[in-house]
Amino acid sequence: MLRCTRCGKAYPETFRLRCDCGETLLVEREGYDFFGSLLPYLDIRRYLNFLPIGGNYLPPAIPAITPTTSVQAGPVFALFKLEYLQPSGSFKDRGTFVTVAKLMEEDINEVVLDSSGNAALSLALYSLPAGIKAHLFVSYDTMPEKLSLLQSLGAVIHFVEGDRMAVHEKAEEFAEREGLTYVSHWLNPYFLEGTKTAAFEVYEQVGVPDYVLVPTGSGTLFLGLWKGFKELEKMGEIARLPVFVAVQAAGYESLCERSKLPNPLADGIAIPQPPRLKEMERVLDETGGLCVSVDEHETREALSWLKRAGFLVEPTSAVVLAAMWKLIERGEISDGSRVLLPLTGSGLKLIEGI
Amino acid sequence: MLRCTRCGKAYPETFRLRCDCGETLLVEREGYDFFGSLLPYLDIRRYLNFLPIGGNYLPPAIPAITPTTSVQAGPVFALFKLEYLQPSGSFKDRGTFVTVAKLMEEDINEVVLDSSGNAALSLALYSLPAGIKAHLFVSYDTMPEKLSLLQSLGAVIHFVEGDRMAVHEKAEEFAEREGLTYVSHWLNPYFLEGTKTAAFEVYEQVGVPDYVLVPTGSGTLFLGLWKGFKELEKMGEIARLPVFVAVQAAGYESLCERSKLPNPLADGIAIPQPPRLKEMERVLDETGGLCVSVDEHETREALSWLKRAGFLVEPTSAVVLAAMWKLIERGEISDGSRVLLPLTGSGLKLIEGI
């Protein structure tokens, strides 16, 4: 079922973004045995038993199980998870895969999303074979190459004047006015069901890390990873959650104090008012976590380090490494810790910039 | 050990490209139990026991196990293997991973390669963290974006006047003159050890396909897949090999009859005189296979179909789908067959072109 994150009201598992009270929803499911429920696949279908979809209507571009690789980084072990090795080049495909499967089951074939970035590319790529028409709301400063790719994938582009929050509002208004399904990944509980599978993989690959550092704007990966580890705890697999660290872009912080000078490199997390903010605050409380803000210079340095280590990622992905360095310097991560650093987006589409 | 593909002479497992007789080499290992030898990883390390490397010196960018997804395509089942979901955006990372691990074990820190494409990008990406200096020989018409990426990864670029075969010759000459290790993926037996792991994955994921269609220039994936299935046969896991179909680019055929009009889209396989040609002919003989040539128009159509199915790949990857359509039309693939189509290279780096 779906359950409200504020008032606790329950709903059946249909496609829905909000509780009647206006607050966000999470999928809730009961009592599994983790290893007994794994399916014999070597891709995301391995975790189908934990997902709120039937499995009869799956998009053809199946997300991969991404490698998790341990690299000694000063006094700690960095566990890089190569989340960018997905069909559209980012971790968003996990969430999109589950969302589109759900939409297909409910026979919904026209949807609205706001995002000029990875979520839009992911939805466009998965919508086309599913026969779903995607209206994508974007700002005027979206890269022309990205727009032409989105259009060639059959998406309908709607331009909006204003900042990221204005684009979000316009998309929701349009969906309401036209009677279409708004699939905002900021709100969509099925999206988090997809991203939670990354935690299941980490657990199978390396057990429970001590820290999880996540690029955090709207929180789709932050909350997904938290939900995955939380379910493992409920299943009795793990005794404690990792400490969650939200890593944010300077100038766009929602959990850390807002910086004056914005970080123009971390566009993937430049979301100053995420709707799931309270949920994220609760995760920081629950796990004894904290928020770290990263500026342009720090992002650039981390990006360069990652490239030299063999990881071709986009700038937003680099903030977690910069944050880890800060925490080590401040003495806030103890020696020998195992620190999960999901690398969220591919650098290949930005070959000139990296 | 290494064994000559012509005279059968054996060599120890050090880095070596050719037999004293001048012919190519393959790695030969004895008697494993397949499932008993798998390691509990969900990435290429799962197959470390089948690889001629110790495992103490592994590059940090670990190749993924790529999803294999079944799509009904007319009267057959296309099994798309998403080989482009790798750190440098192509299946080459499998071969490079094993090669660089071997070079690290032997303390070789300066190497020479010719390729202006995916193999070069892969080697540059894996060499940098391994502390290996890579000399890359390329032709003058290599894309400037690719060159600047290769340079930013620390590779030394050498430009050569002439066609692909001329670049190959110059690279080998340079390596000999300078006393450096030439690591040609066309010749390197360790490269095939990496690409063979794709066959192991396919076997675990979907069993033995009826047909395997492979983009075939120098044959690094064609022979790797063959070697993987061949080892499974020797281990008693499978009773027969799939039928191998070499798919080649019009104008550059080595196994099919040479076409007059060249296919400019399939640059990844534009290799008219591959050194392992005889080995490939033997695979076609052994499995009752054949060669199919694909032209520009057919490549374009298949590429467009793939994009609409959710697979963002580079043009060379599309030739296998075009070839499958041809074989169906000619009645050379029977209804209900399961046809493996490895999708070899990412389309993300070519966003404007696809």
XYZ file of C-alpha atoms in Angstrom:
708
model
C 0.000 0.000 0.000
C 0.924 3.684 -0.096
C 1.215 5.505 3.212
C 1.311 9.225 3.962
C 4.594 10.402 5.462
C 2.699 12.834 7.744
C -0.797 11.632 8.691
C -0.231 7.931 8.058
C -3.319 7.492 5.860
C -3.093 4.411 3.631
C -3.983 4.076 -0.061
C -4.006 1.168 -2.492
C -0.978 0.776 -4.776
C -2.173 2.798 -7.740
C -0.297 5.681 -9.291
C -0.630 8.643 -6.924
C 1.751 11.430 -5.848
C 0.227 12.888 -2.684
C -1.963 12.139 0.285
C -5.307 13.975 0.538
C -3.604 16.012 3.264
C -1.101 17.252 0.678
C 1.934 15.424 2.020
C 4.154 12.893 0.246
C 3.655 9.114 0.149
C 5.859 6.058 0.473
C 5.187 2.486 -0.596
C 4.896 0.138 2.381
C 5.147 -3.629 2.112
C 5.356 -6.347 4.703
C 7.765 -8.999 5.841
C 10.100 -10.626 3.350
C 13.050 -12.859 3.716
C 15.733 -11.014 1.740
C 17.867 -13.817 0.301
C 14.854 -16.095 -0.054
C 13.099 -13.501 -2.198
C 15.909 -12.781 -4.670
C 15.202 -13.869 -8.231
C 17.919 -15.540 -10.356
C 18.637 -12.470 -12.491
C 21.880 -10.495 -12.727
C 20.123 -7.154 -13.219
C 17.461 -5.107 -11.433
C 14.906 -7.910 -11.932
C 16.785 -9.745 -9.167
C 14.751 -7.532 -6.768
C 11.333 -7.738 -8.482
C 9.799 -9.379 -5.403
C 10.495 -6.184 -3.452
C 8.915 -3.893 -6.040
C 5.265 -2.789 -6.319
C 4.959 -3.985 -9.914
C 3.739 -7.277 -11.309
C 6.568 -7.980 -13.708
C 4.330 -8.647 -16.709
C 4.997 -5.256 -18.275
C 8.662 -4.397 -18.012
C 10.451 -1.825 -20.178
C 13.055 -3.472 -22.443
C 16.030 -1.344 -21.267
C 16.594 -3.200 -18.012
C 18.785 -1.332 -15.493
C 22.049 -3.028 -14.567
C 23.419 -4.085 -11.220
C 26.224 -1.549 -10.979
C 29.690 -2.473 -9.673
C 30.743 -1.285 -6.222
C 34.504 -0.888 -6.074
C 36.620 -0.236 -3.005
C 39.452 2.288 -3.296
C 41.693 3.245 -0.387
C 41.418 7.024 -0.064
C 43.664 8.313 2.690
C 42.530 6.856 6.021
C 39.207 5.430 4.746
C 37.868 3.045 2.120
C 35.809 4.756 -0.555
C 33.182 2.399 -1.966
C 32.397 3.887 -5.371
C 29.124 2.605 -6.807
C 29.080 3.111 -10.570
C 25.464 4.228 -10.806
C 26.159 5.988 -14.101
C 26.385 2.652 -15.929
C 22.690 2.661 -16.816
C 20.824 2.880 -20.150
C 20.315 6.659 -20.104
C 23.555 7.346 -18.245
C 22.283 7.889 -14.705
C 20.809 6.211 -11.627
C 17.438 7.739 -12.550
C 16.771 4.711 -14.748
C 16.100 2.648 -11.633
C 13.225 4.937 -10.655
C 11.995 5.386 -14.200
C 11.975 1.637 -14.814
C 9.605 0.997 -11.887
C 7.504 4.080 -12.701
C 7.033 3.192 -16.355
C 6.237 -0.435 -15.487
C 3.562 0.871 -13.096
C 2.169 3.283 -15.706
C 1.964 0.430 -18.236
C 0.093 -1.737 -15.745
C -2.404 1.069 -15.196
C -2.658 1.802 -18.901
C -1.584 5.420 -18.486
C -0.188 6.675 -21.772
C 0.356 10.406 -21.427
C 2.368 11.966 -18.614
C 3.965 15.230 -17.489
C 7.394 15.726 -15.916
C 9.598 18.712 -15.121
C 13.384 18.306 -15.381
C 15.854 19.428 -17.921
C 18.339 16.860 -16.846
C 18.867 13.198 -16.259
C 15.302 12.449 -15.149
C 13.925 13.874 -18.391
C 16.344 11.883 -20.531
C 15.524 8.757 -18.583
C 11.755 9.213 -18.884
C 11.957 10.023 -22.594
C 14.033 6.904 -23.231
C 11.714 4.584 -21.312
C 8.431 6.180 -22.453
C 8.980 5.707 -26.155
C 8.940 1.858 -26.292
C 6.132 1.846 -23.693
C 3.932 3.936 -25.970
C 3.719 6.715 -23.388
C 3.650 10.323 -24.574
C 5.884 12.427 -22.307
C 5.421 16.184 -21.825
C 8.699 17.538 -20.480
C 8.787 20.960 -18.844
C 12.208 22.566 -19.057
C 13.786 25.967 -18.550
C 15.099 28.053 -21.440
C 18.728 27.451 -20.478
C 18.606 23.690 -21.108
C 21.480 22.505 -23.331
C 20.465 22.413 -27.026
C 22.062 18.969 -27.544
C 19.948 17.589 -24.735
C 16.782 19.135 -26.161
C 17.348 17.688 -29.604
C 17.932 14.253 -28.079
C 14.749 14.523 -26.002
C 12.783 15.558 -29.082
C 14.231 12.753 -31.175
C 12.997 10.391 -28.466
C 9.456 11.580 -29.091
C 9.055 13.824 -26.038
C 7.029 17.039 -26.225
C 9.092 19.932 -24.845
C 7.429 22.824 -22.979
C 9.638 25.833 -22.223
C 9.164 27.759 -18.989
C 10.456 31.208 -18.010
C 11.928 31.254 -14.497
C 13.929 29.093 -12.109
C 13.750 25.374 -11.344
C 10.859 25.802 -8.871
C 8.846 27.745 -11.481
C 9.303 24.913 -13.977
C 7.971 22.479 -11.357
C 4.863 24.599 -10.725
C 4.078 25.048 -14.398
C 4.321 21.332 -15.029
C 1.928 20.509 -12.207
C -0.531 23.178 -13.340
C -0.466 21.879 -16.912
C -1.054 18.299 -15.785
C -4.036 19.355 -13.664
C -5.532 21.529 -16.381
C -5.187 18.857 -19.058
C -6.204 15.982 -16.817
C -2.859 14.242 -17.377
C -0.781 12.227 -14.914
C 1.995 14.232 -13.319
C 4.935 11.901 -12.628
C 7.293 14.253 -10.752
C 10.209 12.161 -9.525
C 10.391 14.574 -6.586
C 7.039 13.261 -5.349
C 6.482 9.900 -7.032
C 6.690 7.063 -4.441
C 7.327 4.465 -7.173
C 10.500 6.278 -8.191
C 11.971 5.659 -4.732
C 11.077 1.983 -5.043
C 13.435 1.878 -8.009
C 16.283 3.761 -6.369
C 16.052 1.629 -3.213
C 17.367 -1.346 -5.213
C 20.800 0.338 -5.179
C 20.905 -0.305 -1.410
C 20.044 -3.982 -1.912
C 22.931 -4.276 -4.353
C 25.341 -2.561 -1.992
C 24.299 -4.938 0.764
C 24.894 -7.980 -1.432
C 28.175 -6.552 -2.716
C 29.900 -5.145 0.338
C 27.529 -5.398 3.304
C 26.559 -2.272 5.235
C 28.851 0.733 4.779
C 29.583 2.978 7.778
C 28.641 6.142 5.882
C 26.507 6.822 2.826
C 27.233 10.133 1.065
C 24.626 11.113 -1.525
C 24.284 14.070 -3.924
C 21.061 15.516 -2.550
C 18.677 17.872 -4.306
C 15.148 16.481 -4.391
C 16.391 13.404 -2.539
C 15.419 10.654 -5.002
C 18.634 8.751 -4.372
C 19.103 9.844 -0.752
C 15.644 8.618 0.262
C 15.803 5.591 -2.030
C 19.043 4.383 -0.437
C 17.646 5.084 3.018
C 14.466 3.132 2.215
C 16.489 0.198 0.887
C 18.632 -0.053 4.013
C 15.557 0.525 6.191
C 13.795 -2.428 4.551
C 16.888 -4.565 5.116
C 16.727 -3.573 8.781
C 13.028 -4.475 8.951
C 13.766 -7.819 7.305
C 16.247 -8.486 10.106
C 19.197 -8.535 7.721
C 21.100 -5.639 9.227
C 21.364 -4.394 12.794
C 21.905 -0.693 12.118
C 21.560 1.827 9.329
C 24.621 3.545 7.870
C 25.102 7.213 8.766
C 23.490 9.256 5.975
C 25.256 12.372 4.742
C 23.345 14.677 2.386
C 25.757 16.418 0.035
C 24.399 19.622 -1.436
C 25.441 22.262 -3.949
C 26.510 25.620 -2.536
C 23.828 28.237 -3.085
C 21.034 25.667 -3.387
C 21.140 24.051 0.065
C 17.902 22.957 1.693
C 19.340 20.905 4.581
C 22.609 22.798 5.171
C 22.800 26.529 5.713
C 22.388 28.389 2.423
C 25.717 29.625 0.941
C 25.950 32.931 -0.864
C 28.137 31.849 -3.769
C 26.350 29.257 -5.914
C 28.044 26.134 -7.296
C 27.226 26.206 -11.020
C 28.670 22.728 -11.661
C 26.242 20.676 -9.612
C 23.135 21.431 -11.677
C 21.683 17.988 -10.940
C 21.034 18.974 -7.321
C 20.275 22.711 -7.666
C 16.868 22.302 -6.000
C 16.392 24.802 -3.164
C 12.912 23.659 -1.998
C 12.512 19.895 -2.325
C 9.025 18.610 -1.372
C 10.458 15.690 0.610
C 12.594 17.928 2.836
C 11.044 16.793 6.131
C 11.618 13.145 5.270
C 15.263 13.901 4.621
C 15.601 15.746 7.913
C 14.180 12.701 9.670
C 16.784 10.452 8.002
C 19.605 12.704 9.215
C 18.130 12.560 12.741
C 17.537 8.826 12.655
C 21.031 7.916 11.471
C 23.029 10.630 13.248
C 23.848 12.098 9.865
C 24.644 15.549 8.640
C 24.632 17.802 5.614
C 27.734 18.946 3.733
C 27.789 21.737 1.180
C 30.255 21.701 -1.715
C 31.405 24.653 -3.812
C 32.570 24.937 -7.418
C 36.282 24.662 -6.720
C 35.847 21.557 -4.554
C 33.603 19.946 -7.191
C 36.174 20.558 -9.897
C 38.988 19.039 -7.871
C 36.976 15.940 -7.037
C 35.878 15.543 -10.666
C 39.463 15.623 -11.821
C 40.470 13.033 -9.187
C 37.641 10.757 -10.311
C 38.688 10.964 -13.948
C 42.238 10.041 -13.015
C 40.878 7.057 -11.071
C 38.969 5.778 -14.121
C 35.512 7.214 -13.434
C 34.117 9.415 -16.225
C 31.250 11.124 -14.453
C 29.361 14.392 -14.637
C 30.204 17.186 -12.181
C 27.196 16.604 -9.890
C 28.537 13.114 -9.188
C 31.810 14.496 -7.874
C 30.343 16.353 -4.886
C 30.284 13.218 -2.724
C 34.048 12.775 -2.992
C 34.632 16.439 -2.158
C 32.354 16.018 0.860
C 34.236 12.925 2.002
C 37.528 14.821 1.880
C 35.973 17.575 4.010
C 34.685 15.136 6.599
C 38.078 13.429 6.820
C 39.799 16.790 7.246
C 37.366 17.814 9.959
C 37.895 14.476 11.709
C 34.233 13.584 11.351
C 34.851 10.208 9.687
C 36.961 7.793 11.698
C 39.949 6.007 10.187
C 39.186 2.712 8.501
C 35.553 3.656 7.787
C 33.823 2.296 4.715
C 32.184 5.183 2.887
C 29.651 4.593 0.098
C 29.967 7.136 -2.716
C 27.358 6.598 -5.435
C 28.559 8.089 -8.741
C 25.253 9.137 -10.213
C 25.672 10.388 -13.776
C 27.816 9.592 -16.797
C 30.384 12.045 -18.059
C 30.183 10.679 -21.582
C 27.418 13.011 -22.698
C 29.571 15.962 -21.647
C 32.794 14.878 -23.232
C 34.008 18.411 -23.912
C 33.274 19.628 -20.402
C 35.040 17.035 -18.303
C 49.663 -21.171 -20.737
C 49.603 -19.421 -24.107
C 49.248 -21.596 -27.200
C 49.885 -20.758 -30.849
C 46.754 -20.932 -33.007
C 48.796 -22.415 -35.891
C 51.769 -24.511 -34.744
C 50.495 -25.283 -31.234
C 53.687 -24.176 -29.485
C 53.117 -23.358 -25.799
C 54.408 -20.369 -23.794
C 54.139 -19.359 -20.149
C 51.449 -16.816 -19.244
C 53.476 -13.639 -19.603
C 52.520 -10.696 -21.782
C 53.171 -11.721 -25.390
C 51.329 -11.059 -28.660
C 52.666 -13.641 -31.118
C 54.209 -17.080 -31.428
C 57.778 -17.309 -32.695
C 56.219 -18.585 -35.930
C 54.449 -15.215 -36.267
C 50.927 -16.479 -35.643
C 48.471 -15.384 -32.922
C 48.142 -16.909 -29.449
C 45.282 -17.900 -27.165
C 45.299 -18.519 -23.420
C 44.633 -22.163 -22.571
C 43.601 -23.362 -19.121
C 42.437 -26.680 -17.835
C 39.370 -28.222 -16.304
C 37.098 -26.111 -14.150
C 33.702 -26.645 -12.702
C 31.798 -23.578 -13.885
C 29.332 -22.911 -11.083
C 31.775 -24.175 -8.459
C 34.351 -21.617 -9.612
C 32.159 -18.513 -9.592
C 33.088 -15.913 -6.987
C 30.399 -14.078 -4.957
C 30.689 -10.805 -6.898
C 28.033 -9.108 -9.013
C 30.539 -7.729 -11.534
C 33.307 -9.106 -13.749
C 35.222 -10.327 -10.672
C 32.621 -13.102 -10.493
C 34.728 -14.817 -13.204
C 38.219 -14.123 -11.813
C 38.904 -17.850 -11.446
C 38.665 -18.193 -15.227
C 41.055 -15.331 -15.943
C 44.866 -15.472 -16.281
C 45.407 -12.794 -13.624
C 46.051 -13.123 -9.932
C 43.514 -10.627 -8.666
C 45.965 -8.713 -6.463
C 46.275 -5.811 -8.891
C 42.880 -4.903 -10.313
C 42.029 -1.561 -11.930
C 39.470 0.392 -9.853
C 36.921 0.832 -12.683
C 35.502 -2.683 -12.490
C 33.447 -3.705 -15.560
C 29.778 -4.477 -14.914
C 27.750 -7.578 -15.598
C 25.580 -6.164 -18.363
C 21.837 -6.929 -18.582
C 20.599 -9.302 -21.275
C 17.039 -8.446 -22.223
C 14.711 -10.469 -24.424
C 12.564 -8.592 -26.957
C 10.206 -10.318 -29.377
C 11.261 -9.155 -32.822
C 8.998 -10.618 -35.481
C 9.285 -14.409 -35.444
C 12.346 -14.574 -33.165
C 13.504 -13.480 -29.721
C 16.234 -10.875 -29.811
C 18.445 -11.113 -26.736
C 20.023 -7.674 -26.489
C 23.087 -7.618 -24.286
C 23.787 -4.069 -23.111
C 27.555 -4.225 -23.485
C 27.750 -0.440 -23.737
C 27.048 -0.062 -19.996
C 30.734 -0.086 -19.094
C 33.056 2.558 -17.605
C 34.387 3.884 -20.905
C 31.140 3.219 -22.792
C 32.000 0.006 -24.605
C 32.599 -3.736 -24.226
C 36.320 -3.061 -24.720
C 36.614 -2.430 -20.979
C 36.371 -6.176 -20.383
C 39.506 -6.780 -22.448
C 41.302 -3.714 -21.141
C 40.586 -4.647 -17.534
C 42.304 -8.036 -17.888
C 45.119 -6.553 -19.995
C 45.913 -3.752 -17.557
C 45.743 -6.128 -14.593
C 48.269 -8.350 -16.402
C 50.524 -5.386 -17.245
C 50.442 -4.299 -13.591
C 51.417 -7.785 -12.460
C 54.372 -7.720 -14.831
C 55.318 -4.164 -13.855
C 55.016 -2.895 -17.427
C 54.414 0.857 -17.312
C 54.670 2.138 -20.880
C 52.674 0.678 -23.766
C 51.682 1.317 -27.371
C 48.263 0.869 -28.982
C 46.668 1.827 -32.296
C 42.971 2.728 -32.350
C 41.191 5.987 -32.607
C 38.058 4.567 -31.130
C 36.676 2.701 -28.194
C 39.804 0.633 -27.508
C 41.898 3.790 -27.187
C 39.428 5.452 -24.832
C 39.251 2.299 -22.762
C 43.035 1.916 -22.512
C 43.546 5.595 -21.673
C 40.941 5.394 -18.902
C 42.399 2.247 -17.337
C 46.077 3.163 -17.804
C 45.975 6.409 -15.859
C 45.174 5.011 -12.378
C 47.499 2.065 -13.072
C 50.417 4.435 -13.665
C 50.873 3.165 -17.203
C 51.906 5.619 -19.919
C 49.907 4.924 -23.080
C 51.098 5.880 -26.568
C 48.050 5.933 -28.815
C 48.486 5.839 -32.586
C 45.555 7.415 -34.410
C 44.728 8.651 -37.885
C 44.322 12.343 -38.687
C 40.549 12.050 -39.061
C 39.930 11.126 -35.413
C 37.211 13.274 -33.808
C 38.704 16.311 -31.995
C 36.457 15.761 -28.929
C 37.802 12.249 -28.604
C 41.400 13.433 -28.939
C 41.032 16.054 -26.239
C 39.483 13.468 -23.911
C 42.322 11.022 -24.624
C 44.874 13.736 -23.931
C 43.175 14.820 -20.739
C 43.455 11.195 -19.623
C 47.213 11.454 -19.932
C 47.667 9.512 -23.162
C 50.362 10.498 -25.682
C 48.820 10.864 -29.133
C 50.786 9.963 -32.284
C 49.207 10.957 -35.607
C 49.634 8.729 -38.647
C 49.015 9.492 -42.331
C 47.076 6.712 -44.072
C 44.339 4.162 -43.455
C 43.617 1.971 -40.430
C 46.133 -0.698 -41.470
C 48.870 1.951 -41.818
C 48.171 3.168 -38.275
C 48.537 -0.415 -37.033
C 51.916 -0.830 -38.769
C 53.306 2.461 -37.488
C 52.325 1.598 -33.916
C 54.038 -1.777 -34.069
C 57.168 -0.250 -35.617
C 57.321 2.438 -32.929
C 56.958 -0.102 -30.129
C 59.767 -2.258 -31.571
C 62.081 0.689 -32.145
C 61.525 2.101 -28.658
C 61.566 -1.236 -26.898
C 58.029 -0.686 -25.581
C 55.235 -3.221 -25.134
C 52.768 -3.228 -28.005
C 49.316 -4.120 -26.625
C 47.296 -4.342 -29.872
C 43.832 -5.616 -28.952
C 43.774 -7.255 -32.392
C 46.560 -9.605 -31.269
C 46.598 -9.557 -27.468
C 45.403 -12.933 -26.079
C 44.580 -11.378 -22.688
C 42.085 -9.056 -24.306
C 40.034 -12.064 -25.455
C 40.121 -13.433 -21.905
C 38.248 -10.314 -20.877
C 35.684 -10.395 -23.667
C 34.998 -14.106 -23.085
C 33.344 -13.196 -19.768
C 30.403 -11.807 -21.762
C 29.631 -15.402 -22.820
C 29.710 -16.589 -19.209
C 27.212 -13.884 -18.302
C 24.925 -14.784 -21.185
C 25.010 -18.417 -20.106
C 24.081 -17.522 -16.533
C 21.419 -15.080 -17.705
C 19.634 -16.873 -20.538
C 21.446 -20.150 -21.223
C 22.790 -20.854 -24.715
C 21.314 -18.759 -27.525
C 20.682 -20.380 -30.905
C 22.550 -17.662 -32.776
C 25.189 -15.131 -31.781
C 25.471 -12.104 -34.088
C 28.566 -9.979 -33.482
C 29.907 -6.749 -35.023
C 33.140 -8.115 -36.462
C 36.206 -6.138 -37.478
C 39.310 -7.393 -35.698
C 37.180 -9.990 -33.925
C 37.856 -9.082 -30.290
C 34.237 -9.687 -29.305
C 33.503 -12.387 -31.902
C 36.435 -14.539 -30.750
C 35.940 -13.656 -27.099
C 32.319 -14.826 -27.152
C 33.329 -17.949 -29.050
C 36.081 -18.697 -26.541
C 33.678 -18.228 -23.632
C 31.111 -20.645 -25.052
C 33.888 -23.039 -26.067
C 35.171 -23.120 -22.474
C 31.643 -23.782 -21.254
C 31.486 -26.706 -23.669
C 34.845 -28.031 -22.437
C 33.622 -27.730 -18.848
C 30.683 -29.928 -19.795
C 28.161 -27.157 -19.160
C 26.743 -26.944 -22.670
C 26.276 -29.568 -25.343
C 26.666 -27.395 -28.427
C 27.955 -23.987 -29.423
C 25.576 -21.324 -30.754
C 25.781 -20.583 -34.481
C 28.191 -17.657 -34.877
C 27.336 -14.936 -37.391
C 30.026 -12.349 -38.151
C 28.414 -9.036 -39.039
C 30.648 -6.758 -41.081
C 30.584 -3.238 -42.490
C 30.088 -2.949 -46.260
C 33.338 -2.008 -47.965
C 35.504 -3.377 -45.140
C 34.565 -7.071 -45.195
C 37.214 -9.668 -44.459
C 34.968 -12.743 -44.085
C 32.135 -11.802 -46.497
C 32.713 -10.777 -50.078
C 33.998 -7.195 -50.258
C 31.261 -4.654 -51.199
C 32.021 -1.707 -53.428
C 30.074 0.958 -51.523
C 31.535 1.472 -48.031
C 29.406 1.839 -44.894
C 30.725 5.015 -43.250
C 28.657 4.521 -40.080
C 30.264 1.362 -38.789
C 33.726 2.807 -38.135
C 34.258 0.480 -35.163
C 34.587 -2.510 -37.499
C 36.195 -0.895 -40.572
C 39.167 -3.279 -40.443
C 39.754 -4.938 -43.813
C 42.695 -7.226 -42.825
C 42.319 -8.479 -39.258
C 45.270 -10.597 -38.034
C 42.966 -13.219 -36.488
C 41.078 -13.851 -39.742
C 41.862 -17.574 -39.928
C 40.610 -18.117 -36.385
C 37.349 -16.427 -37.280
C 36.962 -18.574 -40.403
C 37.409 -21.661 -38.235
C 34.644 -20.467 -35.873
C 32.243 -20.038 -38.795
C 33.144 -23.567 -39.978
C 32.888 -25.105 -36.517
C 29.471 -23.627 -35.698
C 27.895 -23.706 -39.159
C 27.923 -19.924 -39.129
C 28.096 -17.296 -41.792
C 29.032 -13.710 -42.496
C 26.556 -10.899 -43.166
C 27.478 -7.510 -44.572
C 25.494 -4.393 -43.650
C 25.345 -1.108 -45.543
C 24.806 2.462 -44.418
C 21.051 2.564 -45.002
C 20.471 -0.683 -43.087
C 22.648 0.543 -40.206
C 20.705 3.770 -39.970
C 17.361 1.985 -39.863
C 18.497 -0.422 -37.170
C 19.995 2.417 -35.109
C 16.707 4.267 -35.195
C 14.791 1.113 -34.151
C 17.173 0.602 -31.240
C 16.740 4.156 -30.019
C 12.967 3.752 -30.099
C 13.349 0.537 -28.074
C 15.341 2.351 -25.367
C 18.892 1.528 -26.445
C 21.130 4.581 -27.003
C 24.019 3.031 -28.890
C 26.595 4.072 -31.441
C 26.039 3.162 -35.106
C 28.490 0.226 -35.151
C 26.329 -1.485 -32.532
C 23.285 -1.392 -34.795
C 24.683 -3.648 -37.520
C 23.750 -6.819 -35.644
C 20.052 -5.926 -35.666
C 20.177 -5.095 -39.383
C 21.847 -8.459 -39.977
C 19.183 -10.282 -37.966
C 16.453 -8.699 -40.079
C 18.275 -9.849 -43.229
C 18.616 -13.416 -41.995
C 14.920 -13.523 -41.035
C 13.939 -12.204 -44.463
C 16.128 -14.761 -46.201
C 14.630 -17.523 -44.033
C 18.033 -18.352 -42.574
C 16.910 -18.070 -38.942
C 14.060 -20.341 -37.945
C 10.997 -19.051 -36.108
C 11.251 -19.014 -32.354
C 15.053 -18.808 -32.357
C 16.871 -16.977 -29.576
C 19.337 -14.581 -31.153
C 22.046 -12.881 -29.071
C 22.713 -9.307 -30.195
C 25.492 -7.651 -28.176
C 25.140 -3.861 -28.260
C 28.760 -2.875 -28.090
C 29.140 0.906 -27.741
C 27.335 3.752 -26.029
C 25.567 6.426 -28.035
C 25.969 8.987 -25.278
C 29.299 10.265 -26.486
C 27.739 10.968 -29.880
C 24.608 12.685 -28.697
C 24.364 14.949 -31.718
C 24.826 12.160 -34.205
C 22.229 9.655 -33.062
